[in-house]
Coordinates of C-alpha atoms in Angstrom, one line a residue:
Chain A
X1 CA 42.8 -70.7 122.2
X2 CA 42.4 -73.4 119.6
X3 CA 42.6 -70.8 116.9
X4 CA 45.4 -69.0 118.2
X5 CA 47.6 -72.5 118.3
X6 CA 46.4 -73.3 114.5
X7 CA 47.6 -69.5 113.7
X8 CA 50.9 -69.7 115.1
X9 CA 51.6 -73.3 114.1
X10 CA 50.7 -71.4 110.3
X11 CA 53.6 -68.8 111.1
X12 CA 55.9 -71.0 112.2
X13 CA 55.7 -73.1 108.9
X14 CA 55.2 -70.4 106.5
X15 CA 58.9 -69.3 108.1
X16 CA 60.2 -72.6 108.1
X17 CA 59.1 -73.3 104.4
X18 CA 61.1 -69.6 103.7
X19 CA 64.1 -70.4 105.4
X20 CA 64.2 -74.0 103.8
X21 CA 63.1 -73.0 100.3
X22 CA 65.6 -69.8 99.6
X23 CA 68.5 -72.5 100.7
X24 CA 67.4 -75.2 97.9
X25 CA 66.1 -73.4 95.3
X26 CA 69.2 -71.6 94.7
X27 CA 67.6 -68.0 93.8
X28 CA 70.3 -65.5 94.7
X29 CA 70.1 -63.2 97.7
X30 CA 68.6 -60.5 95.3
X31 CA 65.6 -62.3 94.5
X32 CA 64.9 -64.2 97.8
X33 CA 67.1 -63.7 100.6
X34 CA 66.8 -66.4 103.4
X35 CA 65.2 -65.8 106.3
X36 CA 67.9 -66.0 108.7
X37 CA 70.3 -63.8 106.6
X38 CA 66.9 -61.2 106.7
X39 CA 66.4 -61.8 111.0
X40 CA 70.2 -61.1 111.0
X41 CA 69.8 -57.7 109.0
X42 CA 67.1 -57.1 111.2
X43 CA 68.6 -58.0 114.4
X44 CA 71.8 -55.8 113.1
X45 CA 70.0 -52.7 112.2
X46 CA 67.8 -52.8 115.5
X47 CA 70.8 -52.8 117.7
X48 CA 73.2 -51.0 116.5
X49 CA 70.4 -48.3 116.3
X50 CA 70.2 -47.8 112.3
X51 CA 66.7 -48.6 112.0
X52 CA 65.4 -46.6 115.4
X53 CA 65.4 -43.2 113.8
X54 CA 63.7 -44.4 110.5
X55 CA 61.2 -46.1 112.5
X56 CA 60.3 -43.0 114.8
X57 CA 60.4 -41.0 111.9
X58 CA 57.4 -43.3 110.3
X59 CA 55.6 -43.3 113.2
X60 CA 55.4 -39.9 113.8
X61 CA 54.7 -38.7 110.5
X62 CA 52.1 -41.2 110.5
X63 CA 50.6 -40.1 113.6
X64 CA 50.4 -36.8 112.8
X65 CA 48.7 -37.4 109.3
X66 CA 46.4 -39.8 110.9
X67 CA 45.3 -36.7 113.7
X68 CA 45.2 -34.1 111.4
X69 CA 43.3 -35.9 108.4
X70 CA 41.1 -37.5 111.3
X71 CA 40.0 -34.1 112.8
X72 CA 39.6 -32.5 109.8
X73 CA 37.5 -35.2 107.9
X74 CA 35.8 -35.7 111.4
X75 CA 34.5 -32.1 111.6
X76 CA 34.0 -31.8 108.2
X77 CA 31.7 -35.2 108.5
X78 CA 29.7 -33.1 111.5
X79 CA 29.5 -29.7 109.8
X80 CA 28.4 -31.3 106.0
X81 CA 25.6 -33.6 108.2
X82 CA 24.1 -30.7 109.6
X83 CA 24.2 -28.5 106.8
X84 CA 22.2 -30.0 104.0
X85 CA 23.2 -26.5 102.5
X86 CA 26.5 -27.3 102.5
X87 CA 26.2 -30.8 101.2
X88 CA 24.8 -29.9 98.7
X89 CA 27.0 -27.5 97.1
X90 CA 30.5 -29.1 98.8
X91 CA 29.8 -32.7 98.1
X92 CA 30.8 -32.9 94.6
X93 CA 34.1 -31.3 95.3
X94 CA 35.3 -33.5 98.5
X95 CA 34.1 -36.9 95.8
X96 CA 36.2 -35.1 93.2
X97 CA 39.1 -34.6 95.7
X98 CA 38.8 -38.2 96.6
X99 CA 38.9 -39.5 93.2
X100 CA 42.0 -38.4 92.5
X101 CA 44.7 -40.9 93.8
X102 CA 46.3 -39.2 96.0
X103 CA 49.9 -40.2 95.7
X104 CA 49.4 -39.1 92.7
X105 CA 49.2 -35.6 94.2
X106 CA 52.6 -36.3 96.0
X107 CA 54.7 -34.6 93.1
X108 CA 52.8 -31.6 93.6
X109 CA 52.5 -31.5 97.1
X110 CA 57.1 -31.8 97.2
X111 CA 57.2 -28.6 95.2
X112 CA 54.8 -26.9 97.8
X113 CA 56.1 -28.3 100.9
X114 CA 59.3 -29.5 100.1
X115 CA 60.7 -32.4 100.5
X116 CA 60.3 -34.2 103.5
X117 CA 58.3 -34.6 106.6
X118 CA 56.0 -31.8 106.0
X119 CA 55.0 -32.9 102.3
X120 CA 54.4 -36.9 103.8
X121 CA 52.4 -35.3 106.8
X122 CA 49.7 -33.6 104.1
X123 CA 49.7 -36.9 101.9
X124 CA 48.8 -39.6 105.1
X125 CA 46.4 -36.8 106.5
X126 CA 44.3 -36.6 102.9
X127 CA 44.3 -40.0 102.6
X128 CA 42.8 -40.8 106.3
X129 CA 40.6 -37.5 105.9
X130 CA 37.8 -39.2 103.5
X131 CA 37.5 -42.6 105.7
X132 CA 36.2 -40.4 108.7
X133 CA 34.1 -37.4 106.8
X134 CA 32.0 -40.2 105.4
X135 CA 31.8 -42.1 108.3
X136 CA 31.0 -39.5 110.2
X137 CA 28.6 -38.2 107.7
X138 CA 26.7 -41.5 107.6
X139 CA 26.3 -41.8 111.2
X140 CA 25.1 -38.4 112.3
X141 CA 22.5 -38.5 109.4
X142 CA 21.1 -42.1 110.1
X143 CA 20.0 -41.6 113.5
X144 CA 16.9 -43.2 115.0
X145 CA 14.0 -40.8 114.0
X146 CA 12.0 -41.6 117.2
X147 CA 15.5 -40.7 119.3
X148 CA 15.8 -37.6 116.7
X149 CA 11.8 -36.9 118.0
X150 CA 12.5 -37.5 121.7
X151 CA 14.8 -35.1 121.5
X152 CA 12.4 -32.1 120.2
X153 CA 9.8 -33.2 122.6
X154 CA 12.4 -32.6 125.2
X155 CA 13.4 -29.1 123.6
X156 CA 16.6 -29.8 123.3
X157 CA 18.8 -27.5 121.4
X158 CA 20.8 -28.2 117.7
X159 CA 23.8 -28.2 119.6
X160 CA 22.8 -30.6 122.3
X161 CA 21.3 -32.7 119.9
X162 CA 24.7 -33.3 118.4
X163 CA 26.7 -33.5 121.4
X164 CA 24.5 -36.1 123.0
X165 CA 22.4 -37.7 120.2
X166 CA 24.1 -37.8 116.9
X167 CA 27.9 -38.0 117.7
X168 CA 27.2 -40.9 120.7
X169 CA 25.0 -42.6 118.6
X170 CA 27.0 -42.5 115.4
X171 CA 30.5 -43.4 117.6
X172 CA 30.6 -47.0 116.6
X173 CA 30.2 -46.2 112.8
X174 CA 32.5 -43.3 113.1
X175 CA 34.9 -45.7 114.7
X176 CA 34.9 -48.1 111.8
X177 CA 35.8 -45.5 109.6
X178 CA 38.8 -44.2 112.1
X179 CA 39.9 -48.1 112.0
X180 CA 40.4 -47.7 108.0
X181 CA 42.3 -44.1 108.3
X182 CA 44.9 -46.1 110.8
X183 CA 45.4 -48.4 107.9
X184 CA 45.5 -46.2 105.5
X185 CA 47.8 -44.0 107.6
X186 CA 50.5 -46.2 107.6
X187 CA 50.0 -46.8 103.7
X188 CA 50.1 -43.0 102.4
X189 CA 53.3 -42.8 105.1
X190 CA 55.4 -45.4 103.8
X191 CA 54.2 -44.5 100.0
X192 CA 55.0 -40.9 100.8
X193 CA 58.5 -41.6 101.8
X194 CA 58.6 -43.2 98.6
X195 CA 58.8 -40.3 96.4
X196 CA 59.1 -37.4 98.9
X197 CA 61.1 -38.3 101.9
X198 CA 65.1 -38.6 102.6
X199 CA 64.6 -40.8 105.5
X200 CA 61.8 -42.9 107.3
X201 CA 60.6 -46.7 106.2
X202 CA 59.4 -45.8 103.1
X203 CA 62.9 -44.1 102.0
X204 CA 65.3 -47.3 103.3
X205 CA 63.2 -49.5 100.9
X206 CA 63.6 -47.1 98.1
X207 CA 67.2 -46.9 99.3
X208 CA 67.9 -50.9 99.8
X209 CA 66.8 -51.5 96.3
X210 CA 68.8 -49.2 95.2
X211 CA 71.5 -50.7 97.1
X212 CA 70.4 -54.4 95.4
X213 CA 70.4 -55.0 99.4
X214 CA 67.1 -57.4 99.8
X215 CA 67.7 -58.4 103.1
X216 CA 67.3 -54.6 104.2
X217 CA 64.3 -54.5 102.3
X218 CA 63.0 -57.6 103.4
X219 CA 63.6 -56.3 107.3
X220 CA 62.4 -53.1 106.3
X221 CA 59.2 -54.5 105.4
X222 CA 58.8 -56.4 108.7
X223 CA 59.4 -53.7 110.8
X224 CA 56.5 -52.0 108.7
X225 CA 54.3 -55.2 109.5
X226 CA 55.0 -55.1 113.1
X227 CA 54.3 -51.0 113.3
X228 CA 51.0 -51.2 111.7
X229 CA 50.0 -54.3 113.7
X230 CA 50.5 -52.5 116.6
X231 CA 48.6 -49.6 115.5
X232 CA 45.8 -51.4 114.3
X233 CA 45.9 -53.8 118.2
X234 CA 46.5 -50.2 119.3
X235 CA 43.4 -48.9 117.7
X236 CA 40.8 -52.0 118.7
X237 CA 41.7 -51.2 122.1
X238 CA 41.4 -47.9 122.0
X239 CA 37.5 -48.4 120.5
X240 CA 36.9 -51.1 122.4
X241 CA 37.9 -48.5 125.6
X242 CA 35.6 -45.5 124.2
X243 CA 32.8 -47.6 123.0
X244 CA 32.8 -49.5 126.1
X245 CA 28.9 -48.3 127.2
X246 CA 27.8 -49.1 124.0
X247 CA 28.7 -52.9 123.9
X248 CA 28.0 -53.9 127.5
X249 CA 25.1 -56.0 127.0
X250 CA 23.0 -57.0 123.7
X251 CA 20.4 -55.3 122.5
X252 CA 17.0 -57.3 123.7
Chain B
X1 CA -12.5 -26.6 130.5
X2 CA -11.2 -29.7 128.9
X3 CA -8.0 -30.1 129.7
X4 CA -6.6 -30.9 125.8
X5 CA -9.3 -29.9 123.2
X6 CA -8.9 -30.5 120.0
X7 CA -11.3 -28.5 117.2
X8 CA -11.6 -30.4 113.4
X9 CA -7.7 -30.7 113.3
X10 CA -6.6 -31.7 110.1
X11 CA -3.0 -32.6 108.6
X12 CA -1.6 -33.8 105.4
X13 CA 1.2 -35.8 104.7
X14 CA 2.8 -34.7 101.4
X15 CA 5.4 -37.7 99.7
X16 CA 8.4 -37.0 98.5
X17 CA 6.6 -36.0 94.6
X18 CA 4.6 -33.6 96.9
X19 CA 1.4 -35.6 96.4
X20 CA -0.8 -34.4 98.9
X21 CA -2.7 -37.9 101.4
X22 CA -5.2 -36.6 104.3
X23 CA -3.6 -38.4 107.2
X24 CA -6.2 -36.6 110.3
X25 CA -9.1 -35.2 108.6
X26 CA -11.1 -32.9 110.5
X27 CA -10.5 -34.5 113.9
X28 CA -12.9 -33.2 117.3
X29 CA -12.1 -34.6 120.4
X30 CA -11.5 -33.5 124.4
X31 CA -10.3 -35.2 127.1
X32 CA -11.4 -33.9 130.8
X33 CA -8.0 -32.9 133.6
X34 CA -7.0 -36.5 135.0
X35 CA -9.1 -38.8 132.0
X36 CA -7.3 -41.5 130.9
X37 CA -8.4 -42.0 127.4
X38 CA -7.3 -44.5 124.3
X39 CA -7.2 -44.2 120.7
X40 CA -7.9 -47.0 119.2
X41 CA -7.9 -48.2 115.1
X42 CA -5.7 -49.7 112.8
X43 CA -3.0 -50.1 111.4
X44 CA -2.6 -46.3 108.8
X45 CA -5.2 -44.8 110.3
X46 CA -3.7 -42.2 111.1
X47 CA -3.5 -42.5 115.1
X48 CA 0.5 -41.8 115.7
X49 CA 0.2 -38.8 113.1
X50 CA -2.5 -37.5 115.5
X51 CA -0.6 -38.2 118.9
X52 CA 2.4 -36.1 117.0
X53 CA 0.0 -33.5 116.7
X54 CA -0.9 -33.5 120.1
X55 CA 2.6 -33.6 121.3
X56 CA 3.7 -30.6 119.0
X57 CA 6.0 -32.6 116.7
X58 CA 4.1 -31.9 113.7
X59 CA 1.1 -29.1 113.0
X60 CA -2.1 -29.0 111.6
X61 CA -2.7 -28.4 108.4
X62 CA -6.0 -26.5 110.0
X63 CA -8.0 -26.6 113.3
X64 CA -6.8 -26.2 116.8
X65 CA -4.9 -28.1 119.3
X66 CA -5.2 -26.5 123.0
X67 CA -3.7 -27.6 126.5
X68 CA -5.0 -26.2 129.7
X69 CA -6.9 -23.6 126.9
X70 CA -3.4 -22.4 125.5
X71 CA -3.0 -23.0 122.1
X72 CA 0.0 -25.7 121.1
X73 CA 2.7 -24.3 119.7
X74 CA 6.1 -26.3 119.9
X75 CA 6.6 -29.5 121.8
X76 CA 7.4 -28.4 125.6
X77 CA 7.6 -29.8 129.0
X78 CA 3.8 -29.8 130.1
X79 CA 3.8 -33.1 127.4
X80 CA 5.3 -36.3 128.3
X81 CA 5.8 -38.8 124.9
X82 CA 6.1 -42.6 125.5
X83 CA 7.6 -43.8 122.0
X84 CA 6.7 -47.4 119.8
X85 CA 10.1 -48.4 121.2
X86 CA 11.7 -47.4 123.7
X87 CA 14.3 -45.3 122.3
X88 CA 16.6 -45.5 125.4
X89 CA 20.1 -43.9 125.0
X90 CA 21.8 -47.4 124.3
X91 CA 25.1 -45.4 125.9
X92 CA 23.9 -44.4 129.4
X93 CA 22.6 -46.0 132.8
X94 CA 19.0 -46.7 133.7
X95 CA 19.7 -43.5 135.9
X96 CA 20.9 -41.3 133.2
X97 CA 18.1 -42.1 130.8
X98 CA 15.6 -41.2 133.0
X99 CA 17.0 -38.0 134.3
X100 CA 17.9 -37.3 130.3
X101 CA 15.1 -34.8 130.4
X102 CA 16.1 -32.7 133.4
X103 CA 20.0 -33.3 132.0
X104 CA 19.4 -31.2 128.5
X105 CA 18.6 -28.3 130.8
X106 CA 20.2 -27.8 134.2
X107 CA 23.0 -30.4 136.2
X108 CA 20.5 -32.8 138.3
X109 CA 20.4 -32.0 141.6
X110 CA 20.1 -33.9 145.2
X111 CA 16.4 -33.2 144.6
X112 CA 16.0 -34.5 141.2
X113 CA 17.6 -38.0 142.5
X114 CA 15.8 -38.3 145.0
X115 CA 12.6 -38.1 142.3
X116 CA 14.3 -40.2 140.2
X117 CA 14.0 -42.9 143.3
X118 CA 10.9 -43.0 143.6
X119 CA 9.8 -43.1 139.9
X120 CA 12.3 -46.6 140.1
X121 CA 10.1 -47.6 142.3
X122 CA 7.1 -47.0 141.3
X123 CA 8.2 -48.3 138.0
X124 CA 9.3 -51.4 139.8
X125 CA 13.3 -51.1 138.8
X126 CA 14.5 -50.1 142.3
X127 CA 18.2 -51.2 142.5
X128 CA 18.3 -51.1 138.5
X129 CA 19.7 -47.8 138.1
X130 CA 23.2 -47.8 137.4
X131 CA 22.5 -50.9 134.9
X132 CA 23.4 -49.8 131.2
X133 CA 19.8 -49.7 129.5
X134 CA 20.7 -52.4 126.6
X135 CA 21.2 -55.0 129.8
X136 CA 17.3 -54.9 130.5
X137 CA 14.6 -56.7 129.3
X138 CA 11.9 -55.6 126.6
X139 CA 9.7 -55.1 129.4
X140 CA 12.2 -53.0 131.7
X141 CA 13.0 -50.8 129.2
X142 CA 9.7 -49.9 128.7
X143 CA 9.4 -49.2 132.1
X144 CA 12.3 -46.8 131.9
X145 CA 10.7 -45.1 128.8
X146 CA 8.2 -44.0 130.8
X147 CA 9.4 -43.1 133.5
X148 CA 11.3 -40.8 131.6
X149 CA 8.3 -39.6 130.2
X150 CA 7.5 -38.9 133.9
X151 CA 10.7 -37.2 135.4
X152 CA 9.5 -33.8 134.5
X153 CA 6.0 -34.4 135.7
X154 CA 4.0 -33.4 132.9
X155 CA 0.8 -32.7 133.0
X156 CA -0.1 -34.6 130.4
X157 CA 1.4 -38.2 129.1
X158 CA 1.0 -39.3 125.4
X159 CA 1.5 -43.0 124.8
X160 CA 2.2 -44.2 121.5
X161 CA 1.7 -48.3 121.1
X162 CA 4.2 -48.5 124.3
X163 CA 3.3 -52.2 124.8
X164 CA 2.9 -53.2 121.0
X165 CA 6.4 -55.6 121.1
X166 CA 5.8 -57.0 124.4
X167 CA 4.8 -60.3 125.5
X168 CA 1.0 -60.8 126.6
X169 CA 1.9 -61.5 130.5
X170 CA 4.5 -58.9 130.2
X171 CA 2.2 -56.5 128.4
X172 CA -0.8 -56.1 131.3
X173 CA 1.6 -56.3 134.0
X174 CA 2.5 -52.9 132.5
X175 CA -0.7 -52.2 132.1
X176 CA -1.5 -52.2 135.5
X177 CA 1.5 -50.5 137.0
X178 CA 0.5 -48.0 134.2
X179 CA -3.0 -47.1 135.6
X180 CA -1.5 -47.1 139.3
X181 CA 1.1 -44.3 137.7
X182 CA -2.2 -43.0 136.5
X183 CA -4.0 -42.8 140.1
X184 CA -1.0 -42.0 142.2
X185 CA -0.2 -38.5 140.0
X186 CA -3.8 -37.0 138.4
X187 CA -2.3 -37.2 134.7
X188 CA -4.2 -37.0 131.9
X189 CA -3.6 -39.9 129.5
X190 CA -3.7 -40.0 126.0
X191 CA -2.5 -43.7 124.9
X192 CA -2.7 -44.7 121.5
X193 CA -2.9 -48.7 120.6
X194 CA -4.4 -51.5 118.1
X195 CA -5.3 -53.8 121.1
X196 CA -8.9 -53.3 121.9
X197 CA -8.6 -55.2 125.0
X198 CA -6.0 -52.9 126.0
X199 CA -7.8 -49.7 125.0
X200 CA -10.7 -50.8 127.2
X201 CA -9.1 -52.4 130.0
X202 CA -7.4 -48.7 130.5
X203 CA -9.7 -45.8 129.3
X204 CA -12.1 -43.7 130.6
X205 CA -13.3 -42.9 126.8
X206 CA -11.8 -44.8 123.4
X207 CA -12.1 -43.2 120.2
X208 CA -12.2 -45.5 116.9
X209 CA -10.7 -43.8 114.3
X210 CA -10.9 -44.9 110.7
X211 CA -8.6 -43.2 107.7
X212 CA -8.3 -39.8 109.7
X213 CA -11.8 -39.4 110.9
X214 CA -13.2 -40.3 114.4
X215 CA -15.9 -43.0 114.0
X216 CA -16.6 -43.8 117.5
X217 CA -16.6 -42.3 120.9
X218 CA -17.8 -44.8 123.8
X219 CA -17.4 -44.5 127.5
X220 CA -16.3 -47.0 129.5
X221 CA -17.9 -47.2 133.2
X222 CA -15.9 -50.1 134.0
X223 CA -15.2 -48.9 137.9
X224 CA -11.4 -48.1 138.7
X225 CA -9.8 -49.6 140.7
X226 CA -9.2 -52.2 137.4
X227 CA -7.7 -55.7 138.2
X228 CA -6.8 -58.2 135.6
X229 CA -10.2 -60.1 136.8
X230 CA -12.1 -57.2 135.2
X231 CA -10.9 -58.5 131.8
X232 CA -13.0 -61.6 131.6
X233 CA -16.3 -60.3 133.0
X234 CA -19.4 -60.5 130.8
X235 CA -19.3 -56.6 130.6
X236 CA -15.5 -56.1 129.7
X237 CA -16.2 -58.4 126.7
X238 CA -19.3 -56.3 125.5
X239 CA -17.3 -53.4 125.4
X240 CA -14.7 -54.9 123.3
X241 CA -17.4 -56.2 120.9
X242 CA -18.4 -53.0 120.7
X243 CA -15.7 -51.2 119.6
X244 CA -14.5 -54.1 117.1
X245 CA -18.0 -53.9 115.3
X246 CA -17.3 -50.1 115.4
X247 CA -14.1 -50.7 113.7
X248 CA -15.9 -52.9 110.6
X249 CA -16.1 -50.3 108.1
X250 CA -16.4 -51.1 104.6
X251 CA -13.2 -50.2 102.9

């Protein structure tokens, strides 16, 4: 309780020192638009409806990068941990596809897929495809030996051994990793729009500058703030929901 | 017939530059239908790689492992394994981890339940079942370990140091519901431990083992029924001398 008074007593003077600071410091609006000019762009564009389609349009393409890259780098992390075959010879390819920054690929990915949602889609879903693959790669392949051996002795097959060993054993881990895709998510979304989109978050901040309208970019920027907050409160309870046997007590 | 005979089992443990080390070297030993007998020795002598052996989780190198006269092949359900820890499933209830072994093959039925009643009791957990297993204590859990190890009624239970992390009170309290399990069901025990008390406060027979070979084989007529009062007679104490000075071996 303590803390959360101290941390909104810190918000409340980091806005006041804005508001105060942009009206005696005399930077233009370019550079540092006040804080009430940016609450009233904000305030504008939310009800007039401006910002609504932009901000669905985000969300969605960053949920749907975030599923796809998750499922994918999720199975992926379950086939490559049971196949040391398969590690072997596809490890060095999935490093060398990670190494490559990924925006980077964006370009590319426009002349395949056009621009638009599709191309921003396959851009958030490599980037949050990694997090989970090694994740899930760690945690299936550091499971408790004696658990591993219990399981023989109780001649259970590869597939149950998976199913109810590896993948409910490795959840928490597996969940850290989902924790960094969400971040990420919203990251290769808004960086996406950047160079490949038309509309969405990312393409109004392009846009404003273009415009020299900083307020809009400043409000544009919140709104990204407050959408990846919420996905990231979103995703704690979501963990704290599917991982709720695993924290009910302390180990002894 | 013995019950589970083993004939000059041997097994070596190659490291990861495929050096060859003799972990059980030519072991002999048999334990009678319904003996309860310990291994005893320390640390690296090669005790848990032998219990593996017995259970099927690893083979012999050469020799022969038998129960009830059939040779081992693969772990199976006529072996019941009590782990160092006890390697509950941190994710399900008491209930769940004990029926874990009947789970992996079939849905548990009204019938299975009701076993899985009466092993809380006997276990002393009645009441405990829907608890997640990480809310118990050190000592509860191992009680759920083994009754797990119990569910499928196996004719034969191998223990591996079950009781090494408990407390001392904690530790013969198991003990003794241990040898009641022991009395009530006509299972043949094979429990592997450092704690010489232990080994002769529970055994019909201890074996000292000593890098990979068996060095001693004693009986212990102690009479059964056992109570903790049988721990500081004059006889008790022998037998414990006994089977230290067996372990003093010259390195």
């Amino acid at each position: 309780m303590k803390h959360k008074l101290i941390s909104t007593a810190l918000f409340a003077a980091f806005l006041i020192s804005w508001e105060v600071f942009s009206r005696v410091s005399g930077f233009s609006e370019l550079v540092l638009p006040s804080l009430s000019a940016v609450l009233a762009t904000l305030w504008s564009g939310l009800t007039t409806g401006y910002l609504w389609p932009h901000i669905w349009l985000t969300g969605v393409e960053m949920l749907l990068g975030l599923a796809t890259g998750c499922a994918i780098g999720f199975v992926c992390g379950v086939v490559l941990g049971e196949s040391v075959f398969l590690r072997r010879i596809l490890y060095p390819y999935i490093i060398a596809s990670q190494v490559i920054p990924k925006l980077a690929l964006a370009p590319l990915f426009i002349v395949w897929f056009g621009f638009g949602m599709t191309s921003i889609v396959v851009i958030t879903a490599l980037i949050c495809f990694f997090p989970l693959l090694e994740n899930t790669l760690t945690a299936i392949q550091h499971i408790d030996p004696q658990k591993r051996e219990l399981f023989r002795m109780l001649g259970a097959t590869r597939m149950q051994t998976l199913l109810r060993l590896k993948i409910p054993a490795g959840l928490p881990v597996i969940m850290a990793g989902f924790r960094v895709a969400v971040v990420l998510s919203l990251v290769g979304a808004v960086v996406g729009e950047f160079i490949g989109g038309r509309d969405g978050l990312g393409a109004m901040i392009i846009a404003s500058q273009g415009m020299m309208d900083s307020p809009l970019m400043f409000a544009v920027l919140i709104v990204i703030t407050v959408l990846g907050m919420i996905f990231f409160q979103a995703t704690i309870w979501f963990e704290r929901w599917l991982l709720r046997k695993h924290i009910t007590g302390t180990e002894q | 017939m013995d019950f589970v005979s083993l004939q000059k089992v041997t097994h070596t443990y190659r490291d990861a530059n495929g050096k060859p080390e003799l972990i059980v070297d030519g072991f002999d030993w048999a334990i009678g239908e319904g003996e309860f007998h310990c291994l005893v020795g320390r640390s690296g002598c090669g005790k848990t790689t032998l219990l593996k052996l017995v259970a099927g989780l690893l083979q012999p190198d050469s020799g022969s492992i038998a129960l009830q006269g059939q040779p081992l092949r693969d772990p199976g359900e006529q072996v019941g394994f009590v782990f160092q820890r006890p390697t509950l499933l941190e994710w399900l209830t008491v209930a769940e981890n004990i029926l874990l072994p009947i789970s992996l093959k079939r849905k548990p039925g009204p019938a299975d339940h009701e076993k899985l009643e009466s092993l809380l009791a006997l276990v002393g957990l009645s009441g405990l079942a829907d608890r997640n297993a990480t809310q118990l204590s050190g000592g509860q859990q191992s009680r759920v370990a083994i009754a797990r190890a119990l569910i499928l009624e196996p004719p034969v239970l191998l223990l591996d140091e079950p009781f090494a992390a408990l407390d001392a009170i904690t530790r013969e309290e198991l003990q003794d519901d241990l040898l009641k399990l022991f009395r009530s069901r006509n299972t043949t025990v094979l429990f592997v431990t450092h704690d010489i008390r232990e080994a002769v406060y529970l055994a019909d027979r201890v074996a000292v083992m000593d890098r990979g070979q068996l060095i001693r084989d004693l009986t212990i007529p102690l009479p059964r029924p056992r109570d903790g009062e049988i721990r500081y007679s004059q006889g008790f104490n022998d037998l414990c001398a006994d089977v230290r000075h067996a372990m003093d071996v010259p390195a």
